[in-house]
Amino acid sequence: MNRKGMILGVLALVLMLSTSCGQKPGASPGPANTGTNQGSGVTDPQVTDPSQGAGDVDQPGQSSAAIEVYFADEQMMDLTKLNREISFQADGDKYLEALKALQVSGDSQLLSLWDKVEFHKAELKDGTLTVDLSLPDEARLGAGGEALALDALRNTMFQFNEVEAIELLVDGQQVDTLMGHVELEHPLTRN
């Protein structure tokens, strides 16, 4: 084998190794549940904003995942799906990062239904994702907004195949209704 062929072979090997080592493990979201309780439709403009919710994924031990996040239109009649990239240290952290992605739409035409909510934890155990949050008065919405907020939460979190149910807690306690209008199931399940 001549010198030129040997150099090309080494370069090809280095290229193959560098592309396979650069892949990062992440969640592969399953199909999103796009149904809504109030008959609202979900539109899909396929907008991707990697700066929202994404950190520096080149840090050691950091993973990333492409997820779908849902926001309301200005009239609070329908949900719109946006694609986002989230980053997280441990696999269990991806759920809290997905919830945080619900808080900033990054689009002046879309409203976050969760922007004033404080998420304390999101832990998955035996298929049930327990979400503990605080809900200040300014985070409360009317009946239609509350229903859309719950649909946005369901659609976002049920895209993770391992999440079979969501237990919503307010300050560590089960509540009958999140904002006073829509009765909560304990836990919320896939439709």
PDB file of C-alpha atoms in Angstrom:
ATOM      1  CA  MET A   1       0.000   0.000   0.000  1.00  0.00           C
ATOM      2  CA  ASN A   2       1.429   3.367  -0.898  1.00  0.00           C
ATOM      3  CA  ARG A   3       1.774   6.284   1.514  1.00  0.00           C
ATOM      4  CA  LYS A   4      -1.141   8.224  -0.010  1.00  0.00           C
ATOM      5  CA  GLY A   5      -3.518   5.241   0.386  1.00  0.00           C
ATOM      6  CA  MET A   6      -2.419   4.712   3.979  1.00  0.00           C
ATOM      7  CA  ILE A   7      -3.057   8.378   4.851  1.00  0.00           C
ATOM      8  CA  LEU A   8      -6.514   8.251   3.261  1.00  0.00           C
ATOM      9  CA  GLY A   9      -7.319   5.082   5.227  1.00  0.00           C
ATOM     10  CA  VAL A  10      -6.266   6.676   8.511  1.00  0.00           C
ATOM     11  CA  LEU A  11      -8.311   9.805   7.743  1.00  0.00           C
ATOM     12  CA  ALA A  12     -11.375   7.699   6.943  1.00  0.00           C
ATOM     13  CA  LEU A  13     -10.978   5.803  10.231  1.00  0.00           C
ATOM     14  CA  VAL A  14     -10.620   9.039  12.215  1.00  0.00           C
ATOM     15  CA  LEU A  15     -13.703  10.469  10.521  1.00  0.00           C
ATOM     16  CA  MET A  16     -15.772   7.373  11.338  1.00  0.00           C
ATOM     17  CA  LEU A  17     -14.674   7.380  14.973  1.00  0.00           C
ATOM     18  CA  SER A  18     -15.288  11.088  15.452  1.00  0.00           C
ATOM     19  CA  THR A  19     -18.840  10.948  14.066  1.00  0.00           C
ATOM     20  CA  SER A  20     -19.884   7.953  16.170  1.00  0.00           C
ATOM     21  CA  CYS A  21     -18.348   9.325  19.395  1.00  0.00           C
ATOM     22  CA  GLY A  22     -19.997  12.713  19.018  1.00  0.00           C
ATOM     23  CA  GLN A  23     -23.539  11.421  19.339  1.00  0.00           C
ATOM     24  CA  LYS A  24     -25.175  12.274  22.643  1.00  0.00           C
ATOM     25  CA  PRO A  25     -27.749  10.103  24.347  1.00  0.00           C
ATOM     26  CA  GLY A  26     -31.122  11.769  24.706  1.00  0.00           C
ATOM     27  CA  ALA A  27     -34.788  11.119  24.990  1.00  0.00           C
ATOM     28  CA  SER A  28     -36.502  10.152  21.838  1.00  0.00           C
ATOM     29  CA  PRO A  29     -39.955  11.581  22.269  1.00  0.00           C
ATOM     30  CA  GLY A  30     -42.797   9.391  21.234  1.00  0.00           C
ATOM     31  CA  PRO A  31     -45.895  10.572  19.471  1.00  0.00           C
ATOM     32  CA  ALA A  32     -47.552  13.522  21.141  1.00  0.00           C
ATOM     33  CA  ASN A  33     -51.061  13.311  22.440  1.00  0.00           C
ATOM     34  CA  THR A  34     -52.658  16.152  20.479  1.00  0.00           C
ATOM     35  CA  GLY A  35     -56.216  15.787  21.755  1.00  0.00           C
ATOM     36  CA  THR A  36     -57.680  18.519  23.933  1.00  0.00           C
ATOM     37  CA  ASN A  37     -60.518  18.492  26.444  1.00  0.00           C
ATOM     38  CA  GLN A  38     -62.220  21.589  25.066  1.00  0.00           C
ATOM     39  CA  GLY A  39     -62.269  20.553  21.406  1.00  0.00           C
ATOM     40  CA  SER A  40     -59.376  22.883  20.651  1.00  0.00           C
ATOM     41  CA  GLY A  41     -57.155  22.086  17.719  1.00  0.00           C
ATOM     42  CA  VAL A  42     -53.405  21.959  17.757  1.00  0.00           C
ATOM     43  CA  THR A  43     -51.581  23.722  14.968  1.00  0.00           C
ATOM     44  CA  ASP A  44     -48.054  22.778  14.003  1.00  0.00           C
ATOM     45  CA  PRO A  45     -45.930  25.520  12.446  1.00  0.00           C
ATOM     46  CA  GLN A  46     -42.753  23.435  12.926  1.00  0.00           C
ATOM     47  CA  VAL A  47     -40.853  26.309  14.485  1.00  0.00           C
ATOM     48  CA  THR A  48     -37.595  25.327  16.077  1.00  0.00           C
ATOM     49  CA  ASP A  49     -35.879  27.625  18.525  1.00  0.00           C
ATOM     50  CA  PRO A  50     -32.786  25.875  19.871  1.00  0.00           C
ATOM     51  CA  SER A  51     -31.905  28.836  22.114  1.00  0.00           C
ATOM     52  CA  GLN A  52     -35.013  28.271  24.239  1.00  0.00           C
ATOM     53  CA  GLY A  53     -34.353  25.740  26.963  1.00  0.00           C
ATOM     54  CA  ALA A  54     -31.065  24.554  25.509  1.00  0.00           C
ATOM     55  CA  GLY A  55     -27.856  24.866  27.433  1.00  0.00           C
ATOM     56  CA  ASP A  56     -24.272  24.154  26.546  1.00  0.00           C
ATOM     57  CA  VAL A  57     -24.568  20.535  25.456  1.00  0.00           C
ATOM     58  CA  ASP A  58     -20.821  20.144  25.101  1.00  0.00           C
ATOM     59  CA  GLN A  59     -20.350  19.869  28.866  1.00  0.00           C
ATOM     60  CA  PRO A  60     -19.294  16.437  30.126  1.00  0.00           C
ATOM     61  CA  GLY A  61     -22.245  14.286  31.187  1.00  0.00           C
ATOM     62  CA  GLN A  62     -24.804  16.593  29.584  1.00  0.00           C
ATOM     63  CA  SER A  63     -27.506  15.160  27.333  1.00  0.00           C
ATOM     64  CA  SER A  64     -30.026  16.818  25.080  1.00  0.00           C
ATOM     65  CA  ALA A  65     -33.397  15.977  23.580  1.00  0.00           C
ATOM     66  CA  ALA A  66     -35.641  17.450  20.920  1.00  0.00           C
ATOM     67  CA  ILE A  67     -39.148  17.856  22.313  1.00  0.00           C
ATOM     68  CA  GLU A  68     -42.488  19.371  21.348  1.00  0.00           C
ATOM     69  CA  VAL A  69     -43.880  22.123  23.587  1.00  0.00           C
ATOM     70  CA  TYR A  70     -47.377  23.619  23.416  1.00  0.00           C
ATOM     71  CA  PHE A  71     -48.537  27.244  23.688  1.00  0.00           C
ATOM     72  CA  ALA A  72     -51.865  29.067  23.274  1.00  0.00           C
ATOM     73  CA  ASP A  73     -52.766  31.430  20.479  1.00  0.00           C
ATOM     74  CA  GLU A  74     -53.549  35.062  21.383  1.00  0.00           C
ATOM     75  CA  GLN A  75     -57.287  34.307  21.669  1.00  0.00           C
ATOM     76  CA  MET A  76     -56.584  31.284  23.931  1.00  0.00           C
ATOM     77  CA  MET A  77     -58.647  29.063  21.644  1.00  0.00           C
ATOM     78  CA  ASP A  78     -56.065  26.626  20.282  1.00  0.00           C
ATOM     79  CA  LEU A  79     -52.695  25.156  21.110  1.00  0.00           C
ATOM     80  CA  THR A  80     -49.683  25.503  18.842  1.00  0.00           C
ATOM     81  CA  LYS A  81     -46.786  23.058  18.918  1.00  0.00           C
ATOM     82  CA  LEU A  82     -43.193  24.331  18.838  1.00  0.00           C
ATOM     83  CA  ASN A  83     -40.066  22.199  18.654  1.00  0.00           C
ATOM     84  CA  ARG A  84     -37.449  22.830  21.326  1.00  0.00           C
ATOM     85  CA  GLU A  85     -34.116  21.422  22.353  1.00  0.00           C
ATOM     86  CA  ILE A  86     -33.606  20.828  26.078  1.00  0.00           C
ATOM     87  CA  SER A  87     -30.413  19.847  27.875  1.00  0.00           C
ATOM     88  CA  PHE A  88     -30.057  18.059  31.182  1.00  0.00           C
ATOM     89  CA  GLN A  89     -27.438  16.378  33.371  1.00  0.00           C
ATOM     90  CA  ALA A  90     -29.288  13.236  34.534  1.00  0.00           C
ATOM     91  CA  ASP A  91     -32.013  11.425  32.604  1.00  0.00           C
ATOM     92  CA  GLY A  92     -34.598  12.246  35.302  1.00  0.00           C
ATOM     93  CA  ASP A  93     -33.900  15.983  34.904  1.00  0.00           C
ATOM     94  CA  LYS A  94     -35.391  16.048  31.408  1.00  0.00           C
ATOM     95  CA  TYR A  95     -38.942  16.191  32.782  1.00  0.00           C
ATOM     96  CA  LEU A  96     -38.315  19.363  34.785  1.00  0.00           C
ATOM     97  CA  GLU A  97     -36.510  20.899  31.803  1.00  0.00           C
ATOM     98  CA  ALA A  98     -39.498  20.048  29.567  1.00  0.00           C
ATOM     99  CA  LEU A  99     -41.814  21.766  32.071  1.00  0.00           C
ATOM    100  CA  LYS A 100     -39.566  24.825  32.105  1.00  0.00           C
ATOM    101  CA  ALA A 101     -39.720  24.899  28.296  1.00  0.00           C
ATOM    102  CA  LEU A 102     -43.503  25.405  28.661  1.00  0.00           C
ATOM    103  CA  GLN A 103     -42.842  28.736  30.370  1.00  0.00           C
ATOM    104  CA  VAL A 104     -41.340  30.738  27.480  1.00  0.00           C
ATOM    105  CA  SER A 105     -42.902  30.684  24.035  1.00  0.00           C
ATOM    106  CA  GLY A 106     -40.315  32.934  22.377  1.00  0.00           C
ATOM    107  CA  ASP A 107     -43.039  33.988  19.910  1.00  0.00           C
ATOM    108  CA  SER A 108     -45.029  37.197  20.355  1.00  0.00           C
ATOM    109  CA  GLN A 109     -48.050  35.510  18.715  1.00  0.00           C
ATOM    110  CA  LEU A 110     -48.147  32.679  21.276  1.00  0.00           C
ATOM    111  CA  LEU A 111     -48.884  32.703  25.005  1.00  0.00           C
ATOM    112  CA  SER A 112     -47.288  30.563  27.660  1.00  0.00           C
ATOM    113  CA  LEU A 113     -49.952  29.182  29.951  1.00  0.00           C
ATOM    114  CA  TRP A 114     -47.341  28.206  32.558  1.00  0.00           C
ATOM    115  CA  ASP A 115     -45.088  31.289  32.627  1.00  0.00           C
ATOM    116  CA  LYS A 116     -45.917  32.371  36.206  1.00  0.00           C
ATOM    117  CA  VAL A 117     -45.969  28.859  37.701  1.00  0.00           C
ATOM    118  CA  GLU A 118     -43.013  27.697  39.779  1.00  0.00           C
ATOM    119  CA  PHE A 119     -42.106  24.048  39.170  1.00  0.00           C
ATOM    120  CA  HIS A 120     -40.437  22.486  42.233  1.00  0.00           C
ATOM    121  CA  LYS A 121     -39.885  18.923  41.041  1.00  0.00           C
ATOM    122  CA  ALA A 122     -40.776  16.387  38.396  1.00  0.00           C
ATOM    123  CA  GLU A 123     -39.955  12.798  39.309  1.00  0.00           C
ATOM    124  CA  LEU A 124     -40.845   9.604  37.451  1.00  0.00           C
ATOM    125  CA  LYS A 125     -41.557   6.456  39.455  1.00  0.00           C
ATOM    126  CA  ASP A 126     -43.289   3.343  38.118  1.00  0.00           C
ATOM    127  CA  GLY A 127     -44.571   5.208  35.054  1.00  0.00           C
ATOM    128  CA  THR A 128     -46.146   8.074  37.038  1.00  0.00           C
ATOM    129  CA  LEU A 129     -44.572  11.514  36.756  1.00  0.00           C
ATOM    130  CA  THR A 130     -45.159  13.482  39.963  1.00  0.00           C
ATOM    131  CA  VAL A 131     -45.042  17.228  39.329  1.00  0.00           C
ATOM    132  CA  ASP A 132     -44.980  19.542  42.349  1.00  0.00           C
ATOM    133  CA  LEU A 133     -45.599  23.225  41.659  1.00  0.00           C
ATOM    134  CA  SER A 134     -46.589  26.516  43.247  1.00  0.00           C
ATOM    135  CA  LEU A 135     -49.373  28.516  41.674  1.00  0.00           C
ATOM    136  CA  PRO A 136     -49.367  32.223  42.592  1.00  0.00           C
ATOM    137  CA  ASP A 137     -52.595  34.206  42.073  1.00  0.00           C
ATOM    138  CA  GLU A 138     -51.235  35.887  38.919  1.00  0.00           C
ATOM    139  CA  ALA A 139     -50.764  32.416  37.347  1.00  0.00           C
ATOM    140  CA  ARG A 140     -54.463  31.570  37.568  1.00  0.00           C
ATOM    141  CA  LEU A 141     -56.440  31.548  34.316  1.00  0.00           C
ATOM    142  CA  GLY A 142     -60.115  31.341  33.408  1.00  0.00           C
ATOM    143  CA  ALA A 143     -61.825  28.028  32.650  1.00  0.00           C
ATOM    144  CA  GLY A 144     -60.738  27.928  28.995  1.00  0.00           C
ATOM    145  CA  GLY A 145     -57.162  28.878  29.839  1.00  0.00           C
ATOM    146  CA  GLU A 146     -56.980  26.282  32.611  1.00  0.00           C
ATOM    147  CA  ALA A 147     -58.215  23.550  30.258  1.00  0.00           C
ATOM    148  CA  LEU A 148     -55.669  24.590  27.595  1.00  0.00           C
ATOM    149  CA  ALA A 149     -52.894  24.705  30.210  1.00  0.00           C
ATOM    150  CA  LEU A 150     -53.664  21.140  31.263  1.00  0.00           C
ATOM    151  CA  ASP A 151     -53.763  20.041  27.617  1.00  0.00           C
ATOM    152  CA  ALA A 152     -50.403  21.734  26.962  1.00  0.00           C
ATOM    153  CA  LEU A 153     -48.948  19.916  29.973  1.00  0.00           C
ATOM    154  CA  ARG A 154     -50.384  16.554  28.878  1.00  0.00           C
ATOM    155  CA  ASN A 155     -49.230  16.936  25.286  1.00  0.00           C
ATOM    156  CA  THR A 156     -45.736  17.969  26.337  1.00  0.00           C
ATOM    157  CA  MET A 157     -45.163  15.330  29.009  1.00  0.00           C
ATOM    158  CA  PHE A 158     -46.915  12.349  27.396  1.00  0.00           C
ATOM    159  CA  GLN A 159     -44.545  12.535  24.422  1.00  0.00           C
ATOM    160  CA  PHE A 160     -42.090  10.685  26.700  1.00  0.00           C
ATOM    161  CA  ASN A 161     -43.089   7.046  26.215  1.00  0.00           C
ATOM    162  CA  GLU A 162     -42.145   6.115  29.779  1.00  0.00           C
ATOM    163  CA  VAL A 163     -44.644   8.621  31.261  1.00  0.00           C
ATOM    164  CA  GLU A 164     -47.923   6.753  31.683  1.00  0.00           C
ATOM    165  CA  ALA A 165     -49.594   9.143  34.155  1.00  0.00           C
ATOM    166  CA  ILE A 166     -49.037  12.595  35.674  1.00  0.00           C
ATOM    167  CA  GLU A 167     -49.747  13.357  39.330  1.00  0.00           C
ATOM    168  CA  LEU A 168     -50.083  17.127  39.776  1.00  0.00           C
ATOM    169  CA  LEU A 169     -49.431  18.485  43.268  1.00  0.00           C
ATOM    170  CA  VAL A 170     -49.711  22.096  44.399  1.00  0.00           C
ATOM    171  CA  ASP A 171     -47.203  22.786  47.174  1.00  0.00           C
ATOM    172  CA  GLY A 172     -46.959  19.046  47.837  1.00  0.00           C
ATOM    173  CA  GLN A 173     -50.729  18.492  48.138  1.00  0.00           C
ATOM    174  CA  GLN A 174     -53.360  16.963  45.870  1.00  0.00           C
ATOM    175  CA  VAL A 175     -55.982  19.526  44.887  1.00  0.00           C
ATOM    176  CA  ASP A 176     -59.432  19.102  43.348  1.00  0.00           C
ATOM    177  CA  THR A 177     -58.791  21.768  40.732  1.00  0.00           C
ATOM    178  CA  LEU A 178     -55.637  23.516  39.600  1.00  0.00           C
ATOM    179  CA  MET A 179     -57.062  27.026  39.095  1.00  0.00           C
ATOM    180  CA  GLY A 180     -60.632  26.642  40.303  1.00  0.00           C
ATOM    181  CA  HIS A 181     -62.441  25.628  37.099  1.00  0.00           C
ATOM    182  CA  VAL A 182     -61.418  22.199  35.775  1.00  0.00           C
ATOM    183  CA  GLU A 183     -61.615  19.142  38.018  1.00  0.00           C
ATOM    184  CA  LEU A 184     -58.277  17.329  38.229  1.00  0.00           C
ATOM    185  CA  GLU A 185     -57.967  13.588  37.900  1.00  0.00           C
ATOM    186  CA  HIS A 186     -55.413  11.974  40.225  1.00  0.00           C
ATOM    187  CA  PRO A 187     -53.402  11.019  38.289  1.00  0.00           C
ATOM    188  CA  LEU A 188     -53.909  12.463  34.808  1.00  0.00           C
ATOM    189  CA  THR A 189     -53.721   9.622  32.292  1.00  0.00           C
ATOM    190  CA  ARG A 190     -53.203   9.321  28.569  1.00  0.00           C
ATOM    191  CA  ASN A 191     -56.443   9.679  26.615  1.00  0.00           C
TER     192      ASN A 191
END
